[in-house]
mmCIF file of C-alpha atoms in Angstrom:
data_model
loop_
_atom_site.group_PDB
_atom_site.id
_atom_site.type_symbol
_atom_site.label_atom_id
_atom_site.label_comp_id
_atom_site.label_asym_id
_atom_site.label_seq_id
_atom_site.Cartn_x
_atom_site.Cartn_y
_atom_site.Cartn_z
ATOM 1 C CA UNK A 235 101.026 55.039 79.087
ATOM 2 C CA UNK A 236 103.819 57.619 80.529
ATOM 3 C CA UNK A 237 104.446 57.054 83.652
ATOM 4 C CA UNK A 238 103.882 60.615 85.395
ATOM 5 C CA UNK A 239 107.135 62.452 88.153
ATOM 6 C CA UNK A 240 104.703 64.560 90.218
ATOM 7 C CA UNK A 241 107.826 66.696 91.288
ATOM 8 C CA UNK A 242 108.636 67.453 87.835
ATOM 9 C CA UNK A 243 104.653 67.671 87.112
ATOM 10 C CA UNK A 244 104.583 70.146 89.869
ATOM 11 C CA UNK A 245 107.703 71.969 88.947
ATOM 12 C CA UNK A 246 106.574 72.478 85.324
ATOM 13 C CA UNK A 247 103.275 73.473 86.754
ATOM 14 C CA UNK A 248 105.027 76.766 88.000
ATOM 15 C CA UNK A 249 107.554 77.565 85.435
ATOM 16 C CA UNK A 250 103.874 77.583 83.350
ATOM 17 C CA UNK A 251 102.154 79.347 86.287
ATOM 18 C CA UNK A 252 105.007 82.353 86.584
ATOM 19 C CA UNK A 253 105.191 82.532 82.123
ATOM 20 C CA UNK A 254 101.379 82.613 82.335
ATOM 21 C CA UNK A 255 101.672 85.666 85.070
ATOM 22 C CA UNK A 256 103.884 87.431 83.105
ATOM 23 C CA UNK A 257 101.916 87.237 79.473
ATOM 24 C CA UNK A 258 98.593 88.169 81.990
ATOM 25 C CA UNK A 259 100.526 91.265 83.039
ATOM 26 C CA UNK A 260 101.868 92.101 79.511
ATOM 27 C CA UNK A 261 98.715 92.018 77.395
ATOM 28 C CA UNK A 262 96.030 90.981 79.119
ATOM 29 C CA UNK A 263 93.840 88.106 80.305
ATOM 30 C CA UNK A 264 92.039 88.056 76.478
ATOM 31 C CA UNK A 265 94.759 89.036 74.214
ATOM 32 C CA UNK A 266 97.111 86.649 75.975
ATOM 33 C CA UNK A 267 97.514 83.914 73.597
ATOM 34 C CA UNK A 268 97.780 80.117 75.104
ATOM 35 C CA UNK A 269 100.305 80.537 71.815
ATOM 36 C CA UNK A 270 102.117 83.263 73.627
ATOM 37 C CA UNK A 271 102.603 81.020 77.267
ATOM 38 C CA UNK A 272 103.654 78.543 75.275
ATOM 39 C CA UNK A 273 106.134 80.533 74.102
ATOM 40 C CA UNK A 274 107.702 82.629 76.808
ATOM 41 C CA UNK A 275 107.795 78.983 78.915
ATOM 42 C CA UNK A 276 109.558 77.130 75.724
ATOM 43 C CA UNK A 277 106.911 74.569 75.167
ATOM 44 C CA UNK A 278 104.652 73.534 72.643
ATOM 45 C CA UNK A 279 100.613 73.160 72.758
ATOM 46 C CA UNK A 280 100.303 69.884 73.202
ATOM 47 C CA UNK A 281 102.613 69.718 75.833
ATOM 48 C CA UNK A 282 101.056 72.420 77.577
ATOM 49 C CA UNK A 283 97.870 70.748 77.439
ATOM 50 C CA UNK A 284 99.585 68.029 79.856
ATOM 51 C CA UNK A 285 99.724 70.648 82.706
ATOM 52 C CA UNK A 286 96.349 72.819 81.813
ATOM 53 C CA UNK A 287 93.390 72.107 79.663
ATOM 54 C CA UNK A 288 92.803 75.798 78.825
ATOM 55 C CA UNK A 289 94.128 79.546 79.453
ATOM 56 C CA UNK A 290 90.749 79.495 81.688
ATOM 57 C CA UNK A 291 92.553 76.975 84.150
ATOM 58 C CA UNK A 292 95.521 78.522 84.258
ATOM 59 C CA UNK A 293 93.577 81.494 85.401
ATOM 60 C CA UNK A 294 91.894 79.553 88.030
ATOM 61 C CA UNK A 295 94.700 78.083 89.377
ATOM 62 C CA UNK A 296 96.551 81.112 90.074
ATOM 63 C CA UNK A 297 93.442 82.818 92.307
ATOM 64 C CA UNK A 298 93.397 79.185 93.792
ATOM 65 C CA UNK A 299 97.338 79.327 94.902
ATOM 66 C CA UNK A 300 96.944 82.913 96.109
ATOM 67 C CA UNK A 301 93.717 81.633 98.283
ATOM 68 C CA UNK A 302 96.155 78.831 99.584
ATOM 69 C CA UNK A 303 98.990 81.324 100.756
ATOM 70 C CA UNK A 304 96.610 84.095 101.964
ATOM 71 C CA UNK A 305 95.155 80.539 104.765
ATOM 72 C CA UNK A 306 98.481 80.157 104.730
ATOM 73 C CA UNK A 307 99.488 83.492 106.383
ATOM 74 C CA UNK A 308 95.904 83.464 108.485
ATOM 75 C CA UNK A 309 96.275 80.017 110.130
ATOM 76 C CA UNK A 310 100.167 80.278 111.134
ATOM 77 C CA UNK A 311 101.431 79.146 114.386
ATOM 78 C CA UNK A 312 102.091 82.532 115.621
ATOM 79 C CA UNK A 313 99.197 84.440 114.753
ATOM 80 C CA UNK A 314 97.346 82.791 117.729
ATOM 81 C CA UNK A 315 100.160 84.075 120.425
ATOM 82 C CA UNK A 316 99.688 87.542 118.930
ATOM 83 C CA UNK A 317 97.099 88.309 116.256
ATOM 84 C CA UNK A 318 98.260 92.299 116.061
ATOM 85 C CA UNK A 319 101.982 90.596 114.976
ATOM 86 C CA UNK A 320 100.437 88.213 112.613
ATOM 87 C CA UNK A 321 97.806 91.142 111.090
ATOM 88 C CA UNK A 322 101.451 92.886 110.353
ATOM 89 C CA UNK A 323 103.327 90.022 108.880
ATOM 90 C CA UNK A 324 100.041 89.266 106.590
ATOM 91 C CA UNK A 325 100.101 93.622 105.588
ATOM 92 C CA UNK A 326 104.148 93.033 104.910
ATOM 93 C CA UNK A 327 103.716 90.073 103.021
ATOM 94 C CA UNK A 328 101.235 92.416 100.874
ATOM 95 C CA UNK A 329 103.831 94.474 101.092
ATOM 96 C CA UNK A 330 106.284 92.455 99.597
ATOM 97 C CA UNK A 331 103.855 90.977 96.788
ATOM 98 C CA UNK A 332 103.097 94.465 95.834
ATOM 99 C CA UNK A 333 106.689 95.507 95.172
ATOM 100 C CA UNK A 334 106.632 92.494 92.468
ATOM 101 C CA UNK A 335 104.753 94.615 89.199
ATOM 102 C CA UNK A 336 103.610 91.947 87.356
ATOM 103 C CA UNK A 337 101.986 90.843 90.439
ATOM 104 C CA UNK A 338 100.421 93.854 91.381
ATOM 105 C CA UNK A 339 98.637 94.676 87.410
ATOM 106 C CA UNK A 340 98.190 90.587 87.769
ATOM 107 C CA UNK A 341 95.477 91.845 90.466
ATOM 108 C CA UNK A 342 94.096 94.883 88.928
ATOM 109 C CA UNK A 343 93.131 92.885 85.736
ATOM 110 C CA UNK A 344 91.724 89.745 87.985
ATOM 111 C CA UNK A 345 89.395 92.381 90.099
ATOM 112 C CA UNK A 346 88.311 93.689 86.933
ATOM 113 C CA UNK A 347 87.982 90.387 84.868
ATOM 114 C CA UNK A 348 85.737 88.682 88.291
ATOM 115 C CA UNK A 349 83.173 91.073 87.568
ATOM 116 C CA UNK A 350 82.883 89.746 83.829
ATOM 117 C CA UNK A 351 83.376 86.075 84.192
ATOM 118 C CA UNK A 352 81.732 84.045 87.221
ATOM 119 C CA UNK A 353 84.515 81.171 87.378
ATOM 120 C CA UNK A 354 86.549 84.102 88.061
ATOM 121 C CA UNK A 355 84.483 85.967 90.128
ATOM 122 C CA UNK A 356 83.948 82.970 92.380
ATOM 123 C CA UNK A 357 87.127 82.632 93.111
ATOM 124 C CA UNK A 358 88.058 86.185 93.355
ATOM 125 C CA UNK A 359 85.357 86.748 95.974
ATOM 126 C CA UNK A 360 86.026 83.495 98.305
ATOM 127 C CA UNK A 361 89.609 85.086 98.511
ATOM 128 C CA UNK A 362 88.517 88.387 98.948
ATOM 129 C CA UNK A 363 86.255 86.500 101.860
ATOM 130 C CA UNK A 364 88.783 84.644 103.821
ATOM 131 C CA UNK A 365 91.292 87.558 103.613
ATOM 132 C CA UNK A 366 88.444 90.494 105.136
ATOM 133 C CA UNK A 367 87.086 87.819 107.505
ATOM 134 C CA UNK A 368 90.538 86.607 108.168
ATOM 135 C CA UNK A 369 91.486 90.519 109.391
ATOM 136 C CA UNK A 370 88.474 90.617 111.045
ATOM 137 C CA UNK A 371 88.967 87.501 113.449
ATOM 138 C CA UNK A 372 92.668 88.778 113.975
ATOM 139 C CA UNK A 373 91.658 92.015 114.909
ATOM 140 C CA UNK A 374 88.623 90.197 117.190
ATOM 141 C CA UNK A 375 91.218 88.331 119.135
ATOM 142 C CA UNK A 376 93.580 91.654 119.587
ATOM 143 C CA UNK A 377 90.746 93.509 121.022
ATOM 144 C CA UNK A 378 90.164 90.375 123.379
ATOM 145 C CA UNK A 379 93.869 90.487 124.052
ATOM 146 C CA UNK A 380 93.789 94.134 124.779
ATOM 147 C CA UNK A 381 96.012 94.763 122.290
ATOM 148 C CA UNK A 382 94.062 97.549 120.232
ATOM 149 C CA UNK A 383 90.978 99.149 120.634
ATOM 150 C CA UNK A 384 87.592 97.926 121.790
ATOM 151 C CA UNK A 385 85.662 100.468 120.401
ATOM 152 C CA UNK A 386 86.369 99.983 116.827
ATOM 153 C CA UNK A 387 84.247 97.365 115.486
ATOM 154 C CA UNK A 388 86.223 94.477 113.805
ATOM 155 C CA UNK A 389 84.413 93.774 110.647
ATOM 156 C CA UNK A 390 84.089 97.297 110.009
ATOM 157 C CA UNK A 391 87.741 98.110 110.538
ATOM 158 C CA UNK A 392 88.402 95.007 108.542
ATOM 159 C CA UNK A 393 87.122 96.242 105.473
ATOM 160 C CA UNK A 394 89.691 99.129 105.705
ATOM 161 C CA UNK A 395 91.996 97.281 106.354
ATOM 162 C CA UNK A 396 91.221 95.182 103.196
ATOM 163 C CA UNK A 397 90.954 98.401 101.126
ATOM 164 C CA UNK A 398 94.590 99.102 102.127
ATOM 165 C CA UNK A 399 95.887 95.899 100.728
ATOM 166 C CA UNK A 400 94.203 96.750 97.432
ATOM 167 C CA UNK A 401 95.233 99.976 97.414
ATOM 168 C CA UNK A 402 98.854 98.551 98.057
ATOM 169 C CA UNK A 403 98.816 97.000 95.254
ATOM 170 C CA UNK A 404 96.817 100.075 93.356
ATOM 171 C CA UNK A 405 99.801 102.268 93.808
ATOM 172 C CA UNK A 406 102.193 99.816 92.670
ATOM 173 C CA UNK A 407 100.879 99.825 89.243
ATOM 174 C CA UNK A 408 99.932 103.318 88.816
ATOM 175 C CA UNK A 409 102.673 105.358 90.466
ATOM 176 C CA UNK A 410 105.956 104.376 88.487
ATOM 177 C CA UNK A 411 107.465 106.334 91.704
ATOM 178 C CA UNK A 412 105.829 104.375 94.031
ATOM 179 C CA UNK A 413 108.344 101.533 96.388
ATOM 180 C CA UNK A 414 106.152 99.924 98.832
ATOM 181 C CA UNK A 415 109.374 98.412 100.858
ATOM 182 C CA UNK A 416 110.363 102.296 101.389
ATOM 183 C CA UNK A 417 106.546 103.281 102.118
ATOM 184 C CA UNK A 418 105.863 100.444 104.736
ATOM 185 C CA UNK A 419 106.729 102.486 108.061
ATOM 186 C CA UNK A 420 104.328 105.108 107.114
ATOM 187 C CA UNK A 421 101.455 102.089 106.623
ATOM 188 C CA UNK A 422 102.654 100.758 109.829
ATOM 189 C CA UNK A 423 101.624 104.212 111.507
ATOM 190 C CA UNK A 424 98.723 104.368 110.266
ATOM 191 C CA UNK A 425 97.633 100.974 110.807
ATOM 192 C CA UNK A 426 99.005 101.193 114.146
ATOM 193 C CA UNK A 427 96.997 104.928 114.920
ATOM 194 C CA UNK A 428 93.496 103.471 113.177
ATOM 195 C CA UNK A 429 93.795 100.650 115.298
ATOM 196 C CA UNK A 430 94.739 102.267 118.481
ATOM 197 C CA UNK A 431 97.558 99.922 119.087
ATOM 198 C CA UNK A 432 100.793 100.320 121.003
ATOM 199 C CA UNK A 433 103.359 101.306 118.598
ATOM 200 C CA UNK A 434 105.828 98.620 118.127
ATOM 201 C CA UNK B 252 78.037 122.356 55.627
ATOM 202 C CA UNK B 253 76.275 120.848 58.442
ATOM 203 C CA UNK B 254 76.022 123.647 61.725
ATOM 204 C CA UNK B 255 76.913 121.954 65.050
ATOM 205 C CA UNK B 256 75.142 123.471 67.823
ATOM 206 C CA UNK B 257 77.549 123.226 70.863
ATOM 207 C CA UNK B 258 75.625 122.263 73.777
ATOM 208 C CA UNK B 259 73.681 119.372 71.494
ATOM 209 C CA UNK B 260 77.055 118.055 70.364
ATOM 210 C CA UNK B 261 78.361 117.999 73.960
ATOM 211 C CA UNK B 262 75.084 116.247 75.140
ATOM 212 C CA UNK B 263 75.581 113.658 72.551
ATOM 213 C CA UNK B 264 78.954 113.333 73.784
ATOM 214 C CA UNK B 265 77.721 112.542 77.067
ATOM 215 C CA UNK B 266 75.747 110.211 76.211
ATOM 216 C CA UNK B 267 78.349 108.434 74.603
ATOM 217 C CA UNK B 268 80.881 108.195 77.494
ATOM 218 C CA UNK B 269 78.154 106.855 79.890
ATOM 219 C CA UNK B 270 77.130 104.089 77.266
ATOM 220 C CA UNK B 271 80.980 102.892 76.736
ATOM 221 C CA UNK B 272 81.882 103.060 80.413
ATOM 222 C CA UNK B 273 78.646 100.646 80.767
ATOM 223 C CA UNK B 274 80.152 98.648 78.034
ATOM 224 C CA UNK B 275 83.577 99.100 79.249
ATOM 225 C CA UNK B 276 82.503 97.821 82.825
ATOM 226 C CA UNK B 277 80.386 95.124 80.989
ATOM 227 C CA UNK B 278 83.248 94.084 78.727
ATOM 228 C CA UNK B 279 86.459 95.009 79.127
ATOM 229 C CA UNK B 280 88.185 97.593 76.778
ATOM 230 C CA UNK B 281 89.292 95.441 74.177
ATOM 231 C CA UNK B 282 86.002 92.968 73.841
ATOM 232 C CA UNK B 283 84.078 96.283 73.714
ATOM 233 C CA UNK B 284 83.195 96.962 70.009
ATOM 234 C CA UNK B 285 82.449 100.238 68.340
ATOM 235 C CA UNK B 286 79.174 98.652 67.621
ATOM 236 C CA UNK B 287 78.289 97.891 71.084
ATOM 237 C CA UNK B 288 78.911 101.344 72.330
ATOM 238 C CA UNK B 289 76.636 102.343 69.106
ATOM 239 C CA UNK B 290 73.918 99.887 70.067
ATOM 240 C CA UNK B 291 73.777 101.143 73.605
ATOM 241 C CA UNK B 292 73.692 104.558 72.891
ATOM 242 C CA UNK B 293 71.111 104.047 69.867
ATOM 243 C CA UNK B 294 73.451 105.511 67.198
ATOM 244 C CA UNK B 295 74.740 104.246 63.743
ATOM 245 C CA UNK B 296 78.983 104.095 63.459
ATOM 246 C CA UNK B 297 79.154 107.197 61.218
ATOM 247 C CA UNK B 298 76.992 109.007 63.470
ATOM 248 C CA UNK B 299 79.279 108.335 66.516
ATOM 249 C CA UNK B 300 82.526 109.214 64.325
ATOM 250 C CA UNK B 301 81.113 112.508 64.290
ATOM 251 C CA UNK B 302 81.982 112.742 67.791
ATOM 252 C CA UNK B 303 84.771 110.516 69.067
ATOM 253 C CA UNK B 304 87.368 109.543 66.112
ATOM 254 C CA UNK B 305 87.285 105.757 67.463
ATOM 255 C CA UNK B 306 87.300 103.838 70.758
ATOM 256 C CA UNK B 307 90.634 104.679 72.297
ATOM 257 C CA UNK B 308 89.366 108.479 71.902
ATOM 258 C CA UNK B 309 86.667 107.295 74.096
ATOM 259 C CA UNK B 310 88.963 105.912 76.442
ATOM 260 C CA UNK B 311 91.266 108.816 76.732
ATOM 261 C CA UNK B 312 88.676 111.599 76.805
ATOM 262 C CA UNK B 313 87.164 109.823 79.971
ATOM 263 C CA UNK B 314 90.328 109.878 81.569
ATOM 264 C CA UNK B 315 90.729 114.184 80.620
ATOM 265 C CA UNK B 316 87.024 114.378 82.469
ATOM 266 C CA UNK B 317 88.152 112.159 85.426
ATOM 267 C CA UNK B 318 91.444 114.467 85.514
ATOM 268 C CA UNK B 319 89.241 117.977 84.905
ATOM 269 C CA UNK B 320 86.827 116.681 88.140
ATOM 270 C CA UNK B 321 89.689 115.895 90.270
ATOM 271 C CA UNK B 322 91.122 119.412 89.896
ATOM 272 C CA UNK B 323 87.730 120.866 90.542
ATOM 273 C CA UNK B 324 87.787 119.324 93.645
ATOM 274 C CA UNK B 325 91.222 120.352 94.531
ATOM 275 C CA UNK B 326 90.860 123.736 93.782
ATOM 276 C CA UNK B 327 87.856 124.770 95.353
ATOM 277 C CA UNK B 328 87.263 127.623 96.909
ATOM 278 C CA UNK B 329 86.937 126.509 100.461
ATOM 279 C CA UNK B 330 90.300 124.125 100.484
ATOM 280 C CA UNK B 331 92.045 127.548 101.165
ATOM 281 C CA UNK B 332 90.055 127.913 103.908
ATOM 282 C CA UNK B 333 90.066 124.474 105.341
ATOM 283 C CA UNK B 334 92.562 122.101 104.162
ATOM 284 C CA UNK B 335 91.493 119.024 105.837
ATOM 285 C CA UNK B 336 87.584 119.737 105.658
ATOM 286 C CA UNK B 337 88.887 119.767 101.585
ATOM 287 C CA UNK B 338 90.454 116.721 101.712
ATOM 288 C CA UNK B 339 87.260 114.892 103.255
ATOM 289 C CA UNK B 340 85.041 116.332 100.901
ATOM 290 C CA UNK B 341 87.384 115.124 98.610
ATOM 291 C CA UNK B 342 87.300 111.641 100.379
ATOM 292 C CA UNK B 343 83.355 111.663 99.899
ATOM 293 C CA UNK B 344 83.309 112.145 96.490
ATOM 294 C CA UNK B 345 85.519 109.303 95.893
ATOM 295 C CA UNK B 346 82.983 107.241 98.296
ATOM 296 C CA UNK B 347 80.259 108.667 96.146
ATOM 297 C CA UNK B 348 81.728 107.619 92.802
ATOM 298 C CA UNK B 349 82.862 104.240 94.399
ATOM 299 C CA UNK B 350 79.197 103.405 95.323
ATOM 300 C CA UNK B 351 78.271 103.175 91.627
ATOM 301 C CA UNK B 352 80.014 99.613 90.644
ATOM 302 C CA UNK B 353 80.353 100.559 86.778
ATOM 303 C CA UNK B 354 82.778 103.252 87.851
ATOM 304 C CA UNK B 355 83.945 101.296 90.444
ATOM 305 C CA UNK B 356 85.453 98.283 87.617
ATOM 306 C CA UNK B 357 86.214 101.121 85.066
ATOM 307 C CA UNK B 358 89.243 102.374 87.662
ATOM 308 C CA UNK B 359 90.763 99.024 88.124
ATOM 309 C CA UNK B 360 90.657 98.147 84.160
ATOM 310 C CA UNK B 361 92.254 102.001 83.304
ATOM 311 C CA UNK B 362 94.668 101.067 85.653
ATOM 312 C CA UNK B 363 95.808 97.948 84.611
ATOM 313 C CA UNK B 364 95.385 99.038 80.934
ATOM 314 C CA UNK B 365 97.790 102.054 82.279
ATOM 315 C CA UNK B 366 100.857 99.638 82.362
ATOM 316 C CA UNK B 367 99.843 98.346 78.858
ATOM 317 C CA UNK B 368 98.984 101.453 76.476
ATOM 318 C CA UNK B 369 101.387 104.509 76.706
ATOM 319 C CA UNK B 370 98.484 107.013 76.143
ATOM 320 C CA UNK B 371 96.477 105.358 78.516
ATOM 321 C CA UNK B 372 98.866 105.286 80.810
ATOM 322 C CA UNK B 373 100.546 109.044 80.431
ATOM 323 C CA UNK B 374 97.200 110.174 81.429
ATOM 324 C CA UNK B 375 96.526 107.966 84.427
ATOM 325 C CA UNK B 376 99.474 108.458 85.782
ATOM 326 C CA UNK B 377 98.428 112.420 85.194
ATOM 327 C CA UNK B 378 95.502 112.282 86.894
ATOM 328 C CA UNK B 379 97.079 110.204 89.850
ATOM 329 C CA UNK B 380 100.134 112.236 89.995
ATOM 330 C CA UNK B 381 97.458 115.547 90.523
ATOM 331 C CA UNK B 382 95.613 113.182 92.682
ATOM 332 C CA UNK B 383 98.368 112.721 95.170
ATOM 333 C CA UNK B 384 100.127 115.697 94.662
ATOM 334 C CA UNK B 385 96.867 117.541 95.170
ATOM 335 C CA UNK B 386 96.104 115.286 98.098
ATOM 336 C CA UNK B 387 99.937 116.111 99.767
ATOM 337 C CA UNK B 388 99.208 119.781 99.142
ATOM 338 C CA UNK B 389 96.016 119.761 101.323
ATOM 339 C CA UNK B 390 98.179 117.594 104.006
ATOM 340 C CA UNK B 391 100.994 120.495 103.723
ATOM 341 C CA UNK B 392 98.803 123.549 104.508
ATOM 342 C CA UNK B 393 96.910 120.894 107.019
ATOM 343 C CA UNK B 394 99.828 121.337 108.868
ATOM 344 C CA UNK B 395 100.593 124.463 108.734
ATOM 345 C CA UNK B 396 97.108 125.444 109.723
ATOM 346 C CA UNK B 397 97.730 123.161 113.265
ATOM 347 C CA UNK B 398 95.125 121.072 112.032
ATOM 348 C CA UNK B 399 96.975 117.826 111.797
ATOM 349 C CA UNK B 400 99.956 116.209 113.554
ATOM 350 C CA UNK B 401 102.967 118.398 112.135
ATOM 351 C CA UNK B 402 105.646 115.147 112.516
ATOM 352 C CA UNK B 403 104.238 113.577 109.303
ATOM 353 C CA UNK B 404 105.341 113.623 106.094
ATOM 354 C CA UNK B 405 102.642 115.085 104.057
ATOM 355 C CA UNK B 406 103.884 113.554 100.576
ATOM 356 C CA UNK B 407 104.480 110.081 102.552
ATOM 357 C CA UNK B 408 101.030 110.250 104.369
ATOM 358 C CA UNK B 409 99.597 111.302 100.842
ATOM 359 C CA UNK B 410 100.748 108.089 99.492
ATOM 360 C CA UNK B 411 98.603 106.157 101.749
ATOM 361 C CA UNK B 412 95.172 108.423 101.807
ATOM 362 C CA UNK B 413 96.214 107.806 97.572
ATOM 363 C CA UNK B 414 96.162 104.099 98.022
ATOM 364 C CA UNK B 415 92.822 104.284 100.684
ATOM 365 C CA UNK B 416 90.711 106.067 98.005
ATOM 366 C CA UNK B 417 92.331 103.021 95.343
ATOM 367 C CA UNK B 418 91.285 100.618 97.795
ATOM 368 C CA UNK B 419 88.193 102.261 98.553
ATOM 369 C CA UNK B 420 87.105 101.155 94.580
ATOM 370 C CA UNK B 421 89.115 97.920 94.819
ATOM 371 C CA UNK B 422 86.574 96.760 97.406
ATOM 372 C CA UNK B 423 83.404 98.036 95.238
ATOM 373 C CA UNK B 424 84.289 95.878 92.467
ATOM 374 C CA UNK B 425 85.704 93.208 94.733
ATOM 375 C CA UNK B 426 83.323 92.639 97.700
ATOM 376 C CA UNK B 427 79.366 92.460 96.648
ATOM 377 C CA UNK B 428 78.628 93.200 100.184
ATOM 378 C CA UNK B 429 80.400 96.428 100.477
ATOM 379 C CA UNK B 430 78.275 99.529 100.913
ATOM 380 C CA UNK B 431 80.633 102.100 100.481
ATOM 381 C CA UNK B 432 78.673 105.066 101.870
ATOM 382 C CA UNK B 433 77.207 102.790 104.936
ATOM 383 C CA UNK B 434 80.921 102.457 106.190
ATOM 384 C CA UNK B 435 82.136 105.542 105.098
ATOM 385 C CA UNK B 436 82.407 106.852 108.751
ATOM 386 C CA UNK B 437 84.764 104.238 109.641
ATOM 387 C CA UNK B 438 87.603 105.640 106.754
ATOM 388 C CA UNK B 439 86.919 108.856 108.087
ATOM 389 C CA UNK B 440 87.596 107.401 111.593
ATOM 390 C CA UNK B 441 91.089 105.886 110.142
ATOM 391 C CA UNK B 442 91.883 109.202 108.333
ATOM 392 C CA UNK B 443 91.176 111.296 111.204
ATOM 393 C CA UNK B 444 93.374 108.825 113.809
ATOM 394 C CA UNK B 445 95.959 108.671 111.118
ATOM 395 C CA UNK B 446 96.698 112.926 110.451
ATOM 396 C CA UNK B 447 96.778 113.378 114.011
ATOM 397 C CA UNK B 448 93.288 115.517 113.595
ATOM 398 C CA UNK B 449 90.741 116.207 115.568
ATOM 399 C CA UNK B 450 87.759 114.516 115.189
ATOM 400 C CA UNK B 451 84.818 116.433 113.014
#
């Protein structure tokens, strides 16, 4: 039996991950090939196979990562000190993913595809979840801070909120001028006016 | 020499864009078959090539209608009048369309299929370049009317009401909870804090 290195394991596990992205981006979640991963990552089926038993998995395991870094963002240290901070680190991380193009078609096709397939969907909708009620308790505990305003109501702003992200990443793949690092003061603003916070 | 009577032909051709967006939502583009669009819409293949040439014509001629309604919009007669009253009706009719899901996963898979077919993608980014151009236009005379704060930047701000009404169909297909025209008043609150204008 081989005996298993899970650094390497993991390591191989993204170089796959990242090809996998890339083909997604290129053609497509169906006309990718697993032929055509194997390919662009300079390894053959069956050694694929080692690290994911179908193009389905590698599928899944991407919206699981991205449901791991999204907690990730919502549970660090410094988002309980200030929540408004931490609701702006999370929208400039979003930022900074959207600037990335194969990651921002990567999320186009996955909104479309979780409609079609429920593995997909699933997974796509627990992230979408935890990322509106994740905004939504941030912007709970910055109205009990004082820090923005107590009229709006937090699940409601939330979804907003939400619909900025995706439309982040909505303009990165269908404005070639679009460059989100450039953009971000003018999100700030509004994000800071819709809220009613203290400009920062 | 058969005699095509106009308004038949271009109620047949109706009927054939509705039944391929259903099958395009259903589907995807490239699963879609000629023959499912034919089975939807109760018509035999050679019957349908008397209208569209083949699928990607359907494609493309959806994406001339979505570009003809968006100009409508734009250019109607009372955006001369009121700028910013246009650019909420415009906002609502987004809503509107965003509130029926099939149109809702249409827009994300044209705009991922944007990055991946060069027709598909000269007219989307058409129709989003008149989008947001249209969109900074209205902002422009906005501000020259006094209607909205005159320190923005009505092609940078444009960007972002852009991305709002992308989100604003990212969360249709993304969140089954997410009653577009039940929290429509809350984007209206976040466009209204954001231009600076006063409230309607």
């Amino acid at each position: 039996m081989r005996t298993i290195d899970p650094v390497k394991h993991a390591a191989q596990r993204r170089r796959i991950l990242r090809a996998a992205s890339t083909c997604f981006a290129d053609k497509g979640f169906h006309r990718t090939r697993t032929a055509d991963i194997c390919a662009r990552v300079g390894m053959s089926p069956g050694n694929l196979f080692h690290y994911f038993p179908s193009k389905h998995a590698i599928i899944t395991t991407i919206l699981e990562q991205e449901g791991t870094e999204t907690a990730a963002h919502l549970t660090e240290p410094g988002s309980t000190a200030d929540p408004l901070a931490a609701l702006f680190t999370l929208v400039d991380a979003a930022v900074a993913l959207a600037a990335d193009p194969t990651y921002a078609v990567l999320t186009l096709d996955t909104a479309a595809e979780a409609r079609r397939d429920q593995n997909i969907g699933a997974l796509a909708a627990r992230n979408d979840r935890q990322l509106r009620t994740g905004i939504a308790d941030l912007l709970r505990r910055a109205v009990a801070a004082g820090r923005i305003d107590d009229t709006l109501d937090p699940d409601r702003a939330a979804t907003w909120v939400t619909a900025q992200i995706d439309g982040l990443f909505a303009r990165g793949a269908a404005d070639p001028d679009f460059a989100p690092l450039d953009r971000a003061p003018t999100l700030h603003l509004l994000l800071t006016r819709f809220l009613g916070a203290e400009p920062t």
